Amino acid sequence: MAPALWSCLILVLFSGLVASGFPRSPFRPVGKRSLPEGVVDGIEVYSTKISCTVTSRFAHNVVTTRAVNRAEKAKEVSFDVELPKTAFITNFTLTIDGVTYPGNVKEKEVAKKQYEKAVSQGKTAGLVKASGRKLEKFTVSVNVAAGSKVTFELTYEELLKRHKGKYEMYLKVQPKQLVKHFEIEADIFEPQGISMLDAEASFITNDLLGSALTKSFSGKKGRVSFKPSLEQQRSCPTCTDSLLNGDFTITYDVNRESPANVQIVNGYFVHFFAPQGLPAVPKNVVFVIDISGSMTGRKIQQTREALLRILGDVKENDYLNFILFSSDVTTWKDSLVQATPENLQEARAFVRNIHSGGMTNINDGLLRAISMLNKAREEHKIPERSTSIVIMLTDGDANVGESRPEKIQENVRNAISGKFPLYNLGFGNNLNYNFLESMALENHGLARRIYEDSDADLQLQGFYEEVANPLLTNVEVDYPENAILDLTQNSYQHFYDGSEIVVAGRLLDEDLNSFKADVKGHGATNDLTFTEEVDVKEMEKALKEQEYIFGNYIERLWAYLTIEQLLDKRKNAYGEEKENLTAQALDLSLKYHFVTPLTSMVVTKPEDSEDQTAIADKPGEARSVAPSLAYLTNYQPPQTPYYYVDGDPHFIIQVSEKDDAICFNIDEDPGTVLRLIQDPVTGLTVNGQITGDKIASPDSQTRKTYFGKLGIANALMDLRIEVTTEKITLWNGAVQSTFSWLDTVTITQDGLSVTINRKKNMAVSFGDGVTFVVILHQVWKKHPDHHDFLGFYVVDSHRMSVQTHGLLGQFFHPFDFKVSDVHPGPDPTKPIATMAVKNHQLTVTRGSQKDYRKDASIGTKVVCWFVHNNGEGLIDGVHTDYIIPSLF
Ligand SMILES: *[C@@H]1O[C@H](CO)[C@@H](O)[C@H](O)[C@H]1NC(C)=O
Ligand SMILES: *[C@@H]1O[C@H](CO)[C@@H](O)[C@H](O)[C@H]1NC(C)=O
């Protein structure tokens, strides 16, 4: 039997703060070049490939890294990937020496328990670190045996959003060592045609990259490839470290000849809308600026600079005002004023003179802005066809005046009552971002973080640019009634120049011939309706001809968008509605295999769906420091188990022909030895000695007993193995070897292989066809009642003879039973039935036992028919026939 190759697997998803990249090994040798190039601390990462396929803004990215352990002992290999916060992981697989461990998306709760267990056992767990700007970090570490190869493959997907006239895709590149085959490859397919495409790396100028970087586009297709040779990766001609360290950014946009584009594949549609060339709608902007004491210093300085630049961008027919809040509220003007050159001049002087100090009165600052806008509208002081926006900037939590977040939200919601959007900018990390986000979302706006950094002023100005040019207001997207289902958000207060409205849904009738969509909105001078009509059949045909398309991209895009919007809505929902939204988002996350805040990625071992090994979580903005990982120890079960005994000795006989199991207990006094297996042909015997709890209960009905000692013998080999909860002793004839449960060791000799996995389990194989596994159950040393105990599993018995007997051995032969007359018992969860077996009619009860092969502390549930009275009628003879005087 193969020894355990990886003793632990840890999957973490960090909000990435630290720049990092791809596999790394913990140490870097200094000036040591005896090993082949690209080998660092014994680990050679020989290939890293990032493969991106973008179809209609929907990006599907696969990061694959291959490494080999060239060291003479097992080593930990880590795989770090930073991915956009807006992306959902959809798959992760780990392949070690050709065996693939696939990832599955599960509801978070399911995985959490295991995480807690791992933590309680003192295993290291990952933390969600403070958020980076756009990326979060995914880390996996795995222990790789000497000479073994490991492949990591991570897949994530996201819908690229258009900002300021382009789509941007960030890839963090940081291999940390030279990689023989390093490659980034992006294929973009856009049915509207690509109008521009660029790619650049922050760590080096494109000139120097030379032949390593190629980019091209033509018609609907674009392609970027970055393939630096080993020489090109060196930070200097004689260096052995990599210069690849930073962002690789791909930007592109599509042709805008038509304001809208509709795509339909397999009954799902997506509708992109971004009209060009419209005049901007005049806007009334009120900046609500926090000038409390905590803004003092660089923050207020940067705010002043940003506001000055913004004033440079304001258009003459816009109206504006500034409201400053600290403990009190002050305003620049009593009401909004037009952005005439004279007024802008005056505004600059006002901004330069902003000073900070005092507390944080968010409530009064916002309410003043809102009432000012409402009043201006009522009194017709602003243009009829204008639109209003409130932009609030704060760096802390409300702490004076009304400071209860819920109450502030309520006041603001009532005051705005849906008339215009509120944008909240959170400066730095020392604030309740959830509150800002929730308040913005419920007022048709959004929240942004402004990161405390030297470019904070540019971040602020950049945000303003995004909302500076509303081309349409009150945008409604309509489809023929009764033609569509499951529509994503289809009304927007604003369409901003440089952005895009995306609506997706499902067609009620897949055989629809023509599809019509209307987009209505108020422009600067008139109301507009854009109608888009498409021939469904023709379009599907055209789209399906494209080899670039991965089949169901529209359906996945729809699912992505729907989940994103459900999660946003959920932020402001309560009670039943929240549960409903959660249930819907969870359903879709599971169905489409997305790691969202409600799900976790669980890496499962082959052939077992219940055995969860590791988990990746997606952190929300909300959590500052929270564990996001689960971890479980190994043990690779080989084949289907057939027979085992574990716990209070519970014997489980799986009858694979029936896909069912039978179970029974043997209740005997501590010290009793039971014969489990005896085969006169192969000479194999296995016996087990019963142990009790620390304080023996006199009542045999309630007392707990376990196996404390096992004896495995092969008479033909003159071999004996005694396994206790402390140690394993081998006798080869008279020669004795002793091992502790603290060892990880494999013992092989002709016809025998014994592998002890430290503190976990031990596998014994007698050539091909006979394998037993012993599981060590360790309890807390000072546990008042329980001792450590053992479980015994027969995982392969096909070479044992038909003469095999014993409590387990007698079931190795083909064997049948019938269950009839199933009816409810006194415990409604445990039905009672009649079992016909070995010419007996037995009353049996449905129950369940646990299979602990994969994890001694959790176990996998196995349902079985329980035979009462020490297996009476099921086992040959009576149970006392199996009692023998000693272990060997
Ligand atoms: C995950 O990736 C593996 C390896 O590429 C693949 O075999 C498997 O089908 C993928 N699973 C899903 C759900 O896409
Ligand atoms: C929950 O969702 C279902 C549709 O999935 C809807 O019919 C029902 O009204 C919702 N309940 C609440 C309280 O929102």
mmCIF file of C-alpha atoms in Angstrom, residues 315-437:
data_model
loop_
_atom_site.group_PDB
_atom_site.id
_atom_site.type_symbol
_atom_site.label_atom_id
_atom_site.label_comp_id
_atom_site.label_asym_id
_atom_site.label_seq_id
_atom_site.Cartn_x
_atom_site.Cartn_y
_atom_site.Cartn_z
ATOM 1 C CA LYS A 315 -18.279 71.489 -16.244
ATOM 2 C CA GLU A 316 -19.792 74.912 -16.442
ATOM 3 C CA ASN A 317 -23.410 73.779 -16.441
ATOM 4 C CA ASP A 318 -22.917 71.632 -13.331
ATOM 5 C CA TYR A 319 -23.945 72.851 -9.895
ATOM 6 C CA LEU A 320 -21.997 72.113 -6.753
ATOM 7 C CA ASN A 321 -21.423 72.691 -3.078
ATOM 8 C CA PHE A 322 -19.148 71.486 -0.269
ATOM 9 C CA ILE A 323 -20.321 70.373 3.128
ATOM 10 C CA LEU A 324 -17.696 69.782 5.770
ATOM 11 C CA PHE A 325 -18.436 67.804 8.872
ATOM 12 C CA SER A 326 -16.583 67.202 12.098
ATOM 13 C CA SER A 327 -18.407 67.742 15.389
ATOM 14 C CA ASP A 328 -20.537 70.268 13.504
ATOM 15 C CA VAL A 329 -21.452 70.881 9.929
ATOM 16 C CA THR A 330 -20.266 73.808 7.864
ATOM 17 C CA THR A 331 -21.083 74.555 4.264
ATOM 18 C CA TRP A 332 -19.284 76.482 1.585
ATOM 19 C CA LYS A 333 -22.479 78.093 0.217
ATOM 20 C CA ASP A 334 -25.963 77.980 1.695
ATOM 21 C CA SER A 335 -27.279 76.435 -1.491
ATOM 22 C CA LEU A 336 -25.898 74.881 -4.664
ATOM 23 C CA VAL A 337 -24.181 77.252 -7.067
ATOM 24 C CA GLN A 338 -23.380 76.944 -10.740
ATOM 25 C CA ALA A 339 -19.797 76.097 -11.678
ATOM 26 C CA THR A 340 -19.064 79.424 -13.311
ATOM 27 C CA PRO A 341 -15.367 80.409 -13.567
ATOM 28 C CA GLU A 342 -15.868 82.939 -10.749
ATOM 29 C CA ASN A 343 -17.528 80.394 -8.492
ATOM 30 C CA LEU A 344 -14.821 77.820 -9.212
ATOM 31 C CA GLN A 345 -12.192 80.373 -8.323
ATOM 32 C CA GLU A 346 -13.928 80.953 -5.010
ATOM 33 C CA ALA A 347 -14.317 77.208 -4.467
ATOM 34 C CA ARG A 348 -10.575 76.683 -4.859
ATOM 35 C CA ALA A 349 -9.854 79.251 -2.225
ATOM 36 C CA PHE A 350 -12.345 77.542 0.074
ATOM 37 C CA VAL A 351 -10.824 74.106 -0.502
ATOM 38 C CA ARG A 352 -7.265 75.313 0.119
ATOM 39 C CA ASN A 353 -8.445 76.579 3.446
ATOM 40 C CA ILE A 354 -10.013 73.348 4.717
ATOM 41 C CA HIS A 355 -8.668 72.354 8.145
ATOM 42 C CA SER A 356 -9.363 69.349 10.266
ATOM 43 C CA GLY A 357 -10.254 68.806 13.922
ATOM 44 C CA GLY A 358 -13.063 67.531 16.109
ATOM 45 C CA MET A 359 -15.348 64.504 16.028
ATOM 46 C CA THR A 360 -17.261 62.749 13.244
ATOM 47 C CA ASN A 361 -20.876 63.711 12.633
ATOM 48 C CA ILE A 362 -21.774 61.737 9.521
ATOM 49 C CA ASN A 363 -25.517 61.952 10.086
ATOM 50 C CA ASP A 364 -25.805 65.730 10.080
ATOM 51 C CA GLY A 365 -23.337 66.122 7.215
ATOM 52 C CA LEU A 366 -25.331 63.814 4.966
ATOM 53 C CA LEU A 367 -28.741 65.134 5.968
ATOM 54 C CA ARG A 368 -27.642 68.681 5.249
ATOM 55 C CA ALA A 369 -26.491 67.685 1.743
ATOM 56 C CA ILE A 370 -29.685 65.806 0.998
ATOM 57 C CA SER A 371 -31.992 68.564 2.171
ATOM 58 C CA MET A 372 -29.989 71.085 0.158
ATOM 59 C CA LEU A 373 -30.464 69.017 -3.007
ATOM 60 C CA ASN A 374 -34.142 68.420 -2.297
ATOM 61 C CA LYS A 375 -34.735 72.110 -1.691
ATOM 62 C CA ALA A 376 -32.891 73.150 -4.870
ATOM 63 C CA ARG A 377 -35.095 70.801 -6.865
ATOM 64 C CA GLU A 378 -38.329 71.963 -5.229
ATOM 65 C CA GLU A 379 -37.434 75.594 -5.734
ATOM 66 C CA HIS A 380 -36.327 75.014 -9.327
ATOM 67 C CA LYS A 381 -32.911 76.466 -8.563
ATOM 68 C CA ILE A 382 -31.233 73.809 -10.671
ATOM 69 C CA PRO A 383 -31.884 72.849 -14.324
ATOM 70 C CA GLU A 384 -34.957 70.708 -14.916
ATOM 71 C CA ARG A 385 -33.025 68.029 -16.853
ATOM 72 C CA SER A 386 -30.217 67.741 -14.365
ATOM 73 C CA THR A 387 -29.317 64.930 -12.013
ATOM 74 C CA SER A 388 -28.065 64.944 -8.451
ATOM 75 C CA ILE A 389 -25.270 63.078 -6.726
ATOM 76 C CA VAL A 390 -23.959 63.036 -3.171
ATOM 77 C CA ILE A 391 -20.336 62.001 -2.686
ATOM 78 C CA MET A 392 -19.341 61.462 0.926
ATOM 79 C CA LEU A 393 -15.793 60.919 2.107
ATOM 80 C CA THR A 394 -15.003 59.761 5.622
ATOM 81 C CA ASP A 395 -12.141 58.048 7.405
ATOM 82 C CA GLY A 396 -13.895 56.905 10.549
ATOM 83 C CA ASP A 397 -17.080 55.953 12.313
ATOM 84 C CA ALA A 398 -19.751 58.387 13.416
ATOM 85 C CA ASN A 399 -19.121 59.331 17.018
ATOM 86 C CA VAL A 400 -21.105 62.449 17.677
ATOM 87 C CA GLY A 401 -24.725 63.468 17.099
ATOM 88 C CA GLU A 402 -26.649 60.487 15.773
ATOM 89 C CA SER A 403 -23.967 57.835 15.747
ATOM 90 C CA ARG A 404 -25.985 54.614 15.511
ATOM 91 C CA PRO A 405 -25.325 53.247 12.025
ATOM 92 C CA GLU A 406 -28.853 51.813 11.602
ATOM 93 C CA LYS A 407 -30.404 55.102 12.573
ATOM 94 C CA ILE A 408 -28.163 57.091 10.225
ATOM 95 C CA GLN A 409 -29.063 54.686 7.443
ATOM 96 C CA GLU A 410 -32.740 55.096 8.155
ATOM 97 C CA ASN A 411 -32.506 58.907 8.219
ATOM 98 C CA VAL A 412 -30.568 59.001 4.976
ATOM 99 C CA ARG A 413 -32.849 56.526 3.237
ATOM 100 C CA ASN A 414 -35.918 58.521 4.194
ATOM 101 C CA ALA A 415 -34.385 61.822 3.183
ATOM 102 C CA ILE A 416 -33.171 60.654 -0.232
ATOM 103 C CA SER A 417 -36.189 58.385 -0.824
ATOM 104 C CA GLY A 418 -34.700 57.014 -4.016
ATOM 105 C CA LYS A 419 -34.337 60.338 -5.823
ATOM 106 C CA PHE A 420 -30.561 60.304 -6.383
ATOM 107 C CA PRO A 421 -27.550 58.135 -5.612
ATOM 108 C CA LEU A 422 -25.218 58.339 -2.641
ATOM 109 C CA TYR A 423 -21.581 57.380 -3.108
ATOM 110 C CA ASN A 424 -19.553 56.644 -0.001
ATOM 111 C CA LEU A 425 -15.793 56.750 -0.053
ATOM 112 C CA GLY A 426 -14.078 55.134 2.912
ATOM 113 C CA PHE A 427 -10.627 56.554 3.487
ATOM 114 C CA GLY A 428 -8.260 54.034 5.075
ATOM 115 C CA ASN A 429 -9.115 50.985 7.124
ATOM 116 C CA ASN A 430 -10.163 52.460 10.388
ATOM 117 C CA LEU A 431 -13.859 52.566 9.639
ATOM 118 C CA ASN A 432 -16.995 50.511 9.343
ATOM 119 C CA TYR A 433 -16.907 49.855 5.626
ATOM 120 C CA ASN A 434 -19.932 47.571 5.776
ATOM 121 C CA PHE A 435 -22.023 50.427 7.027
ATOM 122 C CA LEU A 436 -20.809 52.733 4.268
ATOM 123 C CA GLU A 437 -21.413 50.082 1.650
#
